[in-house]
PDB file of C-alpha atoms in Angstrom:
ATOM      1  CA  MET R 907     124.791 119.297 128.700  1.00 57.00           C
ATOM      2  CA  ASN R 908     125.021 122.123 126.238  1.00 72.00           C
ATOM      3  CA  GLN R 909     122.180 123.757 124.388  1.00 75.00           C
ATOM      4  CA  ARG R 910     122.584 121.940 121.146  1.00 74.00           C
ATOM      5  CA  SER R 911     122.844 118.551 122.706  1.00 84.00           C
ATOM      6  CA  LEU R 912     119.975 119.502 124.537  1.00 89.00           C
ATOM      7  CA  GLN R 913     118.042 120.276 121.434  1.00 90.00           C
ATOM      8  CA  TYR R 914     118.994 116.733 120.006  1.00 93.00           C
ATOM      9  CA  THR R 915     117.988 114.867 123.207  1.00 93.00           C
ATOM     10  CA  THR R 916     114.709 116.799 122.899  1.00 92.00           C
ATOM     11  CA  GLY R 917     113.939 115.727 119.411  1.00 92.00           C
ATOM     12  CA  ILE R 918     114.607 112.077 120.582  1.00 94.00           C
ATOM     13  CA  LYS R 919     112.242 112.353 123.351  1.00 93.00           C
ATOM     14  CA  ASP R 920     109.524 113.830 121.211  1.00 91.00           C
ATOM     15  CA  GLY R 921     110.176 111.410 118.351  1.00 91.00           C
ATOM     16  CA  ILE R 922     109.723 107.947 120.694  1.00 92.00           C
ATOM     17  CA  PRO R 923     106.036 108.094 120.412  1.00 88.00           C
ATOM     18  CA  ILE R 924     106.296 108.428 116.738  1.00 88.00           C
ATOM     19  CA  GLY R 925     108.609 105.735 116.380  1.00 90.00           C
ATOM     20  CA  LEU R 926     106.588 103.428 118.426  1.00 87.00           C
ATOM     21  CA  GLY R 927     103.581 104.198 116.395  1.00 84.00           C
ATOM     22  CA  TYR R 928     105.641 103.393 113.031  1.00 88.00           C
ATOM     23  CA  PHE R 929     106.938 100.410 114.197  1.00 90.00           C
ATOM     24  CA  ALA R 930     103.244  99.134 114.475  1.00 82.00           C
ATOM     25  CA  VAL R 931     102.059 100.490 111.162  1.00 84.00           C
ATOM     26  CA  SER R 932     105.377  99.301 109.360  1.00 89.00           C
ATOM     27  CA  PHE R 933     105.104  95.716 110.854  1.00 88.00           C
ATOM     28  CA  THR R 934     102.165  95.282 108.742  1.00 84.00           C
ATOM     29  CA  PHE R 935     103.798  96.876 105.878  1.00 89.00           C
ATOM     30  CA  GLY R 936     106.544  94.059 106.043  1.00 91.00           C
ATOM     31  CA  ILE R 937     104.109  91.433 106.176  1.00 87.00           C
ATOM     32  CA  MET R 938     102.312  92.589 103.204  1.00 85.00           C
ATOM     33  CA  ALA R 939     105.687  93.108 101.684  1.00 90.00           C
ATOM     34  CA  ALA R 940     106.712  89.671 101.990  1.00 86.00           C
ATOM     35  CA  ASN R 941     103.325  88.512 100.724  1.00 82.00           C
ATOM     36  CA  THR R 942     103.796  90.445  97.489  1.00 86.00           C
ATOM     37  CA  GLY R 943     107.023  88.827  96.868  1.00 88.00           C
ATOM     38  CA  LEU R 944     109.466  91.513  97.969  1.00 91.00           C
ATOM     39  CA  THR R 945     112.574  90.014 100.218  1.00 91.00           C
ATOM     40  CA  PRO R 946     112.960  91.217 103.538  1.00 92.00           C
ATOM     41  CA  TRP R 947     116.094  93.332 102.208  1.00 93.00           C
ATOM     42  CA  GLN R 948     113.891  94.657  99.497  1.00 94.00           C
ATOM     43  CA  ALA R 949     111.258  95.623 102.055  1.00 94.00           C
ATOM     44  CA  ILE R 950     113.778  97.318 104.550  1.00 95.00           C
ATOM     45  CA  VAL R 951     115.468  99.478 101.757  1.00 95.00           C
ATOM     46  CA  MET R 952     112.012 100.676 100.614  1.00 94.00           C
ATOM     47  CA  SER R 953     110.876 101.794 104.221  1.00 94.00           C
ATOM     48  CA  LEU R 954     114.308 103.338 104.555  1.00 94.00           C
ATOM     49  CA  THR R 955     114.522 105.386 101.656  1.00 91.00           C
ATOM     50  CA  ASN R 956     110.760 106.551 101.505  1.00 89.00           C
ATOM     51  CA  LEU R 957     109.099 106.845 105.098  1.00 89.00           C
ATOM     52  CA  THR R 958     105.698 106.986 103.599  1.00 86.00           C
ATOM     53  CA  SER R 959     103.186 104.743 104.738  1.00 82.00           C
ATOM     54  CA  ALA R 960     100.475 105.650 101.961  1.00 81.00           C
ATOM     55  CA  GLY R 961     102.835 105.724  99.317  1.00 87.00           C
ATOM     56  CA  GLN R 962     104.379 102.232 100.085  1.00 90.00           C
ATOM     57  CA  PHE R 963     101.079 100.585 100.660  1.00 86.00           C
ATOM     58  CA  ALA R 964      99.846 101.674  97.357  1.00 85.00           C
ATOM     59  CA  GLY R 965     103.210 100.962  95.871  1.00 89.00           C
ATOM     60  CA  LEU R 966     102.735  97.577  96.817  1.00 89.00           C
ATOM     61  CA  GLY R 967      99.502  97.347  95.190  1.00 85.00           C
ATOM     62  CA  ILE R 968     101.100  98.732  91.895  1.00 87.00           C
ATOM     63  CA  ILE R 969     103.978  96.174  92.198  1.00 89.00           C
ATOM     64  CA  LYS R 970     101.349  93.189  92.657  1.00 85.00           C
ATOM     65  CA  ALA R 971      99.608  94.256  89.517  1.00 83.00           C
ATOM     66  CA  GLY R 972     102.572  94.158  87.536  1.00 84.00           C
ATOM     67  CA  ALA R 973     101.921  97.917  86.349  1.00 81.00           C
ATOM     68  CA  SER R 974     104.796  99.959  84.608  1.00 84.00           C
ATOM     69  CA  LEU R 975     107.552 101.875  86.500  1.00 86.00           C
ATOM     70  CA  GLY R 976     105.964 105.071  85.170  1.00 86.00           C
ATOM     71  CA  GLU R 977     102.747 104.502  86.802  1.00 84.00           C
ATOM     72  CA  LEU R 978     104.638 103.680  89.807  1.00 87.00           C
ATOM     73  CA  ALA R 979     106.586 106.998  89.915  1.00 87.00           C
ATOM     74  CA  LEU R 980     103.506 109.113  89.035  1.00 86.00           C
ATOM     75  CA  ALA R 981     101.496 107.515  91.909  1.00 84.00           C
ATOM     76  CA  GLN R 982     103.998 108.315  94.158  1.00 86.00           C
ATOM     77  CA  PHE R 983     104.221 111.910  93.050  1.00 86.00           C
ATOM     78  CA  VAL R 984     100.741 112.626  93.532  1.00 83.00           C
ATOM     79  CA  ILE R 985     100.481 110.606  96.855  1.00 83.00           C
ATOM     80  CA  ASN R 986     103.393 112.326  98.381  1.00 85.00           C
ATOM     81  CA  LEU R 987     103.115 115.863  96.996  1.00 82.00           C
ATOM     82  CA  ARG R 988     101.922 116.817 100.104  1.00 81.00           C
ATOM     83  CA  TYR R 989     105.414 116.589 101.640  1.00 87.00           C
ATOM     84  CA  SER R 990     106.823 119.212  99.364  1.00 85.00           C
ATOM     85  CA  LEU R 991     104.197 121.683 101.164  1.00 79.00           C
ATOM     86  CA  MET R 992     104.984 120.339 104.584  1.00 84.00           C
ATOM     87  CA  SER R 993     108.793 120.876 103.511  1.00 88.00           C
ATOM     88  CA  CYS R 994     108.256 124.587 102.520  1.00 84.00           C
ATOM     89  CA  SER R 995     106.137 125.387 105.706  1.00 81.00           C
ATOM     90  CA  LEU R 996     108.878 123.728 107.790  1.00 87.00           C
ATOM     91  CA  SER R 997     111.676 125.529 106.188  1.00 88.00           C
ATOM     92  CA  GLN R 998     110.129 128.762 107.702  1.00 85.00           C
ATOM     93  CA  LYS R 999     110.816 127.283 111.409  1.00 88.00           C
ATOM     94  CA  LEU R1000     114.185 126.847 110.893  1.00 88.00           C
ATOM     95  CA  LYS R1001     116.757 129.689 111.585  1.00 83.00           C
ATOM     96  CA  GLU R1002     117.315 131.682 108.539  1.00 83.00           C
ATOM     97  CA  ASP R1003     121.296 130.788 108.550  1.00 86.00           C
ATOM     98  CA  THR R1004     120.616 127.160 108.332  1.00 88.00           C
ATOM     99  CA  PRO R1005     122.722 125.603 105.897  1.00 91.00           C
ATOM    100  CA  PHE R1006     121.245 124.138 102.783  1.00 91.00           C
ATOM    101  CA  ILE R1007     122.370 120.640 103.558  1.00 93.00           C
ATOM    102  CA  HIS R1008     120.671 120.556 106.837  1.00 92.00           C
ATOM    103  CA  ARG R1009     117.428 121.593 105.033  1.00 92.00           C
ATOM    104  CA  LEU R1010     118.068 118.888 102.436  1.00 92.00           C
ATOM    105  CA  LEU R1011     118.513 115.865 105.140  1.00 92.00           C
ATOM    106  CA  ILE R1012     115.560 117.181 107.225  1.00 92.00           C
ATOM    107  CA  GLY R1013     113.389 117.090 104.085  1.00 91.00           C
ATOM    108  CA  TYR R1014     114.283 113.458 103.584  1.00 92.00           C
ATOM    109  CA  GLY R1015     112.609 112.672 106.846  1.00 91.00           C
ATOM    110  CA  VAL R1016     109.507 114.965 106.613  1.00 91.00           C
ATOM    111  CA  THR R1017     106.348 112.880 107.131  1.00 88.00           C
ATOM    112  CA  ASP R1018     102.862 113.785 108.508  1.00 83.00           C
ATOM    113  CA  GLU R1019     103.834 113.201 112.408  1.00 85.00           C
ATOM    114  CA  VAL R1020     107.514 114.668 112.075  1.00 89.00           C
ATOM    115  CA  PHE R1021     106.116 117.931 110.227  1.00 86.00           C
ATOM    116  CA  GLY R1022     103.246 118.123 113.103  1.00 82.00           C
ATOM    117  CA  VAL R1023     105.487 117.978 115.970  1.00 86.00           C
ATOM    118  CA  SER R1024     108.006 120.266 114.576  1.00 87.00           C
ATOM    119  CA  VAL R1025     105.475 122.922 113.535  1.00 81.00           C
ATOM    120  CA  CYS R1026     104.090 123.029 117.007  1.00 78.00           C
ATOM    121  CA  LYS R1027     107.160 123.623 118.755  1.00 83.00           C
ATOM    122  CA  PHE R1028     107.401 127.382 119.688  1.00 82.00           C
ATOM    123  CA  GLY R1029     109.740 129.740 118.061  1.00 83.00           C
ATOM    124  CA  LYS R1030     112.559 128.784 115.627  1.00 87.00           C
ATOM    125  CA  ILE R1031     113.827 125.094 115.620  1.00 89.00           C
ATOM    126  CA  ASP R1032     117.289 123.959 115.629  1.00 90.00           C
ATOM    127  CA  PRO R1033     118.064 121.155 112.903  1.00 91.00           C
ATOM    128  CA  LEU R1034     119.580 118.817 115.678  1.00 93.00           C
ATOM    129  CA  TYR R1035     115.972 118.915 117.139  1.00 93.00           C
ATOM    130  CA  CYS R1036     114.804 117.614 113.863  1.00 93.00           C
ATOM    131  CA  TYR R1037     117.614 115.037 113.526  1.00 94.00           C
ATOM    132  CA  GLY R1038     116.478 114.049 117.019  1.00 94.00           C
ATOM    133  CA  LEU R1039     112.870 113.412 115.806  1.00 93.00           C
ATOM    134  CA  LEU R1040     114.254 111.430 112.877  1.00 95.00           C
ATOM    135  CA  SER R1041     116.731 109.266 115.081  1.00 95.00           C
ATOM    136  CA  ALA R1042     113.730 107.904 116.736  1.00 94.00           C
ATOM    137  CA  ALA R1043     111.107 107.918 113.816  1.00 92.00           C
ATOM    138  CA  VAL R1044     113.139 106.275 111.084  1.00 95.00           C
ATOM    139  CA  PRO R1045     114.152 103.271 113.155  1.00 95.00           C
ATOM    140  CA  GLY R1046     110.976 102.505 114.131  1.00 93.00           C
ATOM    141  CA  TRP R1047     109.698 102.447 110.711  1.00 94.00           C
ATOM    142  CA  THR R1048     112.631 100.557 109.121  1.00 95.00           C
ATOM    143  CA  PHE R1049     113.014  98.032 112.191  1.00 95.00           C
ATOM    144  CA  GLY R1050     109.324  97.477 112.040  1.00 92.00           C
ATOM    145  CA  THR R1051     109.347  96.851 108.297  1.00 94.00           C
ATOM    146  CA  ALA R1052     112.139  94.287 108.784  1.00 94.00           C
ATOM    147  CA  PHE R1053     110.585  92.184 111.760  1.00 92.00           C
ATOM    148  CA  GLY R1054     107.363  91.924 109.731  1.00 90.00           C
ATOM    149  CA  ALA R1055     108.969  91.179 106.512  1.00 90.00           C
ATOM    150  CA  VAL R1056     110.802  88.198 108.559  1.00 89.00           C
ATOM    151  CA  SER R1057     107.801  87.296 110.357  1.00 82.00           C
ATOM    152  CA  GLY R1058     105.807  86.844 107.157  1.00 72.00           C
ATOM    153  CA  SER R1059     107.978  84.070 106.087  1.00 68.00           C
ATOM    154  CA  LEU R1060     108.100  82.257 109.435  1.00 73.00           C
ATOM    155  CA  LEU R1061     104.510  82.705 111.060  1.00 72.00           C
ATOM    156  CA  PRO R1062     101.539  80.562 110.265  1.00 72.00           C
ATOM    157  CA  ASP R1063      99.121  81.814 107.613  1.00 69.00           C
ATOM    158  CA  ARG R1064      96.340  82.304 109.915  1.00 72.00           C
ATOM    159  CA  ILE R1065      98.422  84.453 112.081  1.00 71.00           C
ATOM    160  CA  ILE R1066      99.891  86.624 109.210  1.00 66.00           C
ATOM    161  CA  SER R1067      96.294  86.953 107.739  1.00 67.00           C
ATOM    162  CA  ALA R1068      94.990  88.194 111.399  1.00 69.00           C
ATOM    163  CA  LEU R1069      97.861  90.712 111.574  1.00 66.00           C
ATOM    164  CA  SER R1070      97.464  92.070 108.299  1.00 62.00           C
ATOM    165  CA  VAL R1071      93.993  93.433 109.416  1.00 66.00           C
ATOM    166  CA  GLY R1072      96.030  96.006 111.461  1.00 62.00           C
ATOM    167  CA  LEU R1073      96.642  97.873 108.114  1.00 59.00           C
ATOM    168  CA  TYR R1074      92.765  98.425 107.843  1.00 65.00           C
ATOM    169  CA  GLY R1075      92.262  99.497 111.530  1.00 67.00           C
ATOM    170  CA  MET R1076      95.100 102.200 111.081  1.00 60.00           C
ATOM    171  CA  PHE R1077      93.204 103.450 108.135  1.00 64.00           C
ATOM    172  CA  VAL R1078      89.838 103.496 110.306  1.00 72.00           C
ATOM    173  CA  ALA R1079      91.779 105.107 112.991  1.00 67.00           C
ATOM    174  CA  ILE R1080      92.946 107.938 110.557  1.00 61.00           C
ATOM    175  CA  ILE R1081      89.669 108.378 108.780  1.00 72.00           C
ATOM    176  CA  VAL R1082      86.948 108.052 111.410  1.00 77.00           C
ATOM    177  CA  PRO R1083      87.618 110.712 114.123  1.00 76.00           C
ATOM    178  CA  PRO R1084      88.344 113.613 111.677  1.00 73.00           C
ATOM    179  CA  ALA R1085      85.422 112.530 109.358  1.00 78.00           C
ATOM    180  CA  ARG R1086      83.070 112.393 112.470  1.00 83.00           C
ATOM    181  CA  ASP R1087      83.700 116.197 113.247  1.00 82.00           C
ATOM    182  CA  ASN R1088      84.151 117.410 109.766  1.00 82.00           C
ATOM    183  CA  ARG R1089      80.997 117.008 107.319  1.00 84.00           C
ATOM    184  CA  THR R1090      83.207 117.861 104.114  1.00 84.00           C
ATOM    185  CA  LEU R1091      85.676 115.274 105.097  1.00 80.00           C
ATOM    186  CA  ALA R1092      82.914 112.642 105.573  1.00 86.00           C
ATOM    187  CA  TRP R1093      81.449 113.328 102.371  1.00 88.00           C
ATOM    188  CA  VAL R1094      85.064 113.254 100.606  1.00 86.00           C
ATOM    189  CA  VAL R1095      85.596 109.802 102.547  1.00 84.00           C
ATOM    190  CA  ALA R1096      81.980 108.311 101.206  1.00 89.00           C
ATOM    191  CA  ALA R1097      82.939 109.479  97.735  1.00 89.00           C
ATOM    192  CA  SER R1098      86.008 108.031  97.838  1.00 85.00           C
ATOM    193  CA  MET R1099      84.608 104.598  98.872  1.00 86.00           C
ATOM    194  CA  ILE R1100      81.889 104.524  96.207  1.00 91.00           C
ATOM    195  CA  LEU R1101      84.213 105.648  93.363  1.00 88.00           C
ATOM    196  CA  SER R1102      86.851 102.793  94.194  1.00 84.00           C
ATOM    197  CA  PHE R1103      84.089 100.614  94.577  1.00 87.00           C
ATOM    198  CA  LEU R1104      82.578 101.452  91.079  1.00 87.00           C
ATOM    199  CA  PHE R1105      86.232 101.110  89.528  1.00 83.00           C
ATOM    200  CA  SER R1106      86.781  97.865  90.872  1.00 81.00           C
ATOM    201  CA  TRP R1107      83.461  96.537  89.769  1.00 84.00           C
ATOM    202  CA  LEU R1108      82.128  98.115  86.557  1.00 84.00           C
ATOM    203  CA  PRO R1109      83.631  96.249  83.798  1.00 82.00           C
ATOM    204  CA  TRP R1110      84.826  99.372  81.367  1.00 80.00           C
ATOM    205  CA  LEU R1111      86.427 100.746  84.554  1.00 78.00           C
ATOM    206  CA  ARG R1112      87.961  97.563  85.748  1.00 76.00           C
ATOM    207  CA  MET R1113      90.189  97.368  82.976  1.00 76.00           C
ATOM    208  CA  ILE R1114      91.930 100.653  84.014  1.00 77.00           C
ATOM    209  CA  SER R1115      95.321  99.730  85.886  1.00 68.00           C
ATOM    210  CA  SER R1116      95.228  99.950  89.419  1.00 65.00           C
ATOM    211  CA  GLY R1117      98.208 102.581  89.278  1.00 64.00           C
ATOM    212  CA  MET R1118      96.197 104.798  86.984  1.00 73.00           C
ATOM    213  CA  ARG R1119      93.113 104.266  88.901  1.00 76.00           C
ATOM    214  CA  LEU R1120      94.735 105.544  92.037  1.00 71.00           C
ATOM    215  CA  ILE R1121      96.244 108.390  90.503  1.00 73.00           C
ATOM    216  CA  PHE R1122      92.776 109.455  88.569  1.00 80.00           C
ATOM    217  CA  LEU R1123      90.723 109.034  91.887  1.00 80.00           C
ATOM    218  CA  THR R1124      93.319 111.143  93.858  1.00 77.00           C
ATOM    219  CA  VAL R1125      93.451 114.005  91.742  1.00 80.00           C
ATOM    220  CA  VAL R1126      89.708 114.101  90.783  1.00 85.00           C
ATOM    221  CA  ILE R1127      88.385 113.595  94.121  1.00 84.00           C
ATOM    222  CA  ALA R1128      91.038 115.805  95.937  1.00 79.00           C
ATOM    223  CA  GLY R1129      90.218 118.462  93.183  1.00 82.00           C
ATOM    224  CA  ALA R1130      86.703 118.647  93.341  1.00 86.00           C
ATOM    225  CA  ALA R1131      86.943 118.972  97.158  1.00 83.00           C
ATOM    226  CA  ALA R1132      89.321 122.014  96.875  1.00 78.00           C
ATOM    227  CA  PHE R1133      86.817 123.602  94.407  1.00 84.00           C
ATOM    228  CA  LEU R1134      83.516 122.801  95.883  1.00 84.00           C
ATOM    229  CA  PHE R1135      84.771 123.273  99.572  1.00 81.00           C
ATOM    230  CA  PRO R1136      87.482 125.677  99.957  1.00 77.00           C
ATOM    231  CA  PHE R1137      89.261 126.006 103.148  1.00 62.00           C
ATOM    232  CA  PRO R1138      88.226 129.219 104.855  1.00 60.00           C
ATOM    233  CA  THR R1139      90.306 132.214 104.210  1.00 54.00           C
ATOM    234  CA  ASN R1140      89.373 133.920 107.399  1.00 52.00           C
ATOM    235  CA  GLU R1141      91.199 132.163 110.413  1.00 42.00           C
ATOM    236  CA  GLU R1142      88.152 132.549 112.760  1.00 45.00           C
ATOM    237  CA  ASP R1143      85.681 130.720 110.220  1.00 44.00           C
ATOM    238  CA  CYS R1144      88.186 127.572 110.825  1.00 40.00           C
ATOM    239  CA  TYR R1145      87.011 127.081 114.214  1.00 37.00           C
ATOM    240  CA  GLU R1146      83.386 127.352 113.667  1.00 41.00           C
TER     241      GLU R1146
END
């Protein structure tokens, strides 16, 4: 096996855990997409072209609320803006002579997990390694959505309702461990929960559409946290 083939197979091997995790989460997304009114093919295309759990789940809520395409597009821009920063950082890990087409194709598949695995790899990375990661991650997310969307029309309502709880379990698993170790993050999570509740409960705030509500809260809370609790510039302070 030559070096380039080894890079691709190594990427697949490193991407298998990502793909398995994606399958579990996207299965819940497929069920929710079917409950929202999307056909299985619509849900599959949505997952294949987006690859963003937070953006897709938020998109379902906006679609269900009947919001405008402008709100949907703006919400996706705000929620997925972090991927632009990840792509800029990941581009520094690629070899300088990497063609633009490879950078463009790799950018399509940049997610939190793919980025985390790629940047932690020692030295410069070969595009084939990234393609190996995507070869495991993308099918995991897409096939999970397909199985969930089809199951949503076959399984009894009680089982679908039980499986839908998996979404909230995923959010708890993502939020609780880092919030437990980081007081600033814990306050941000608490503020998000309180403000989201107020926007859903107070009559004069409840009138705001779900899409604009999501955009406003994301920008305000993230901006306030960045201003009040800036990330330390001294590398040693990061580990205090």
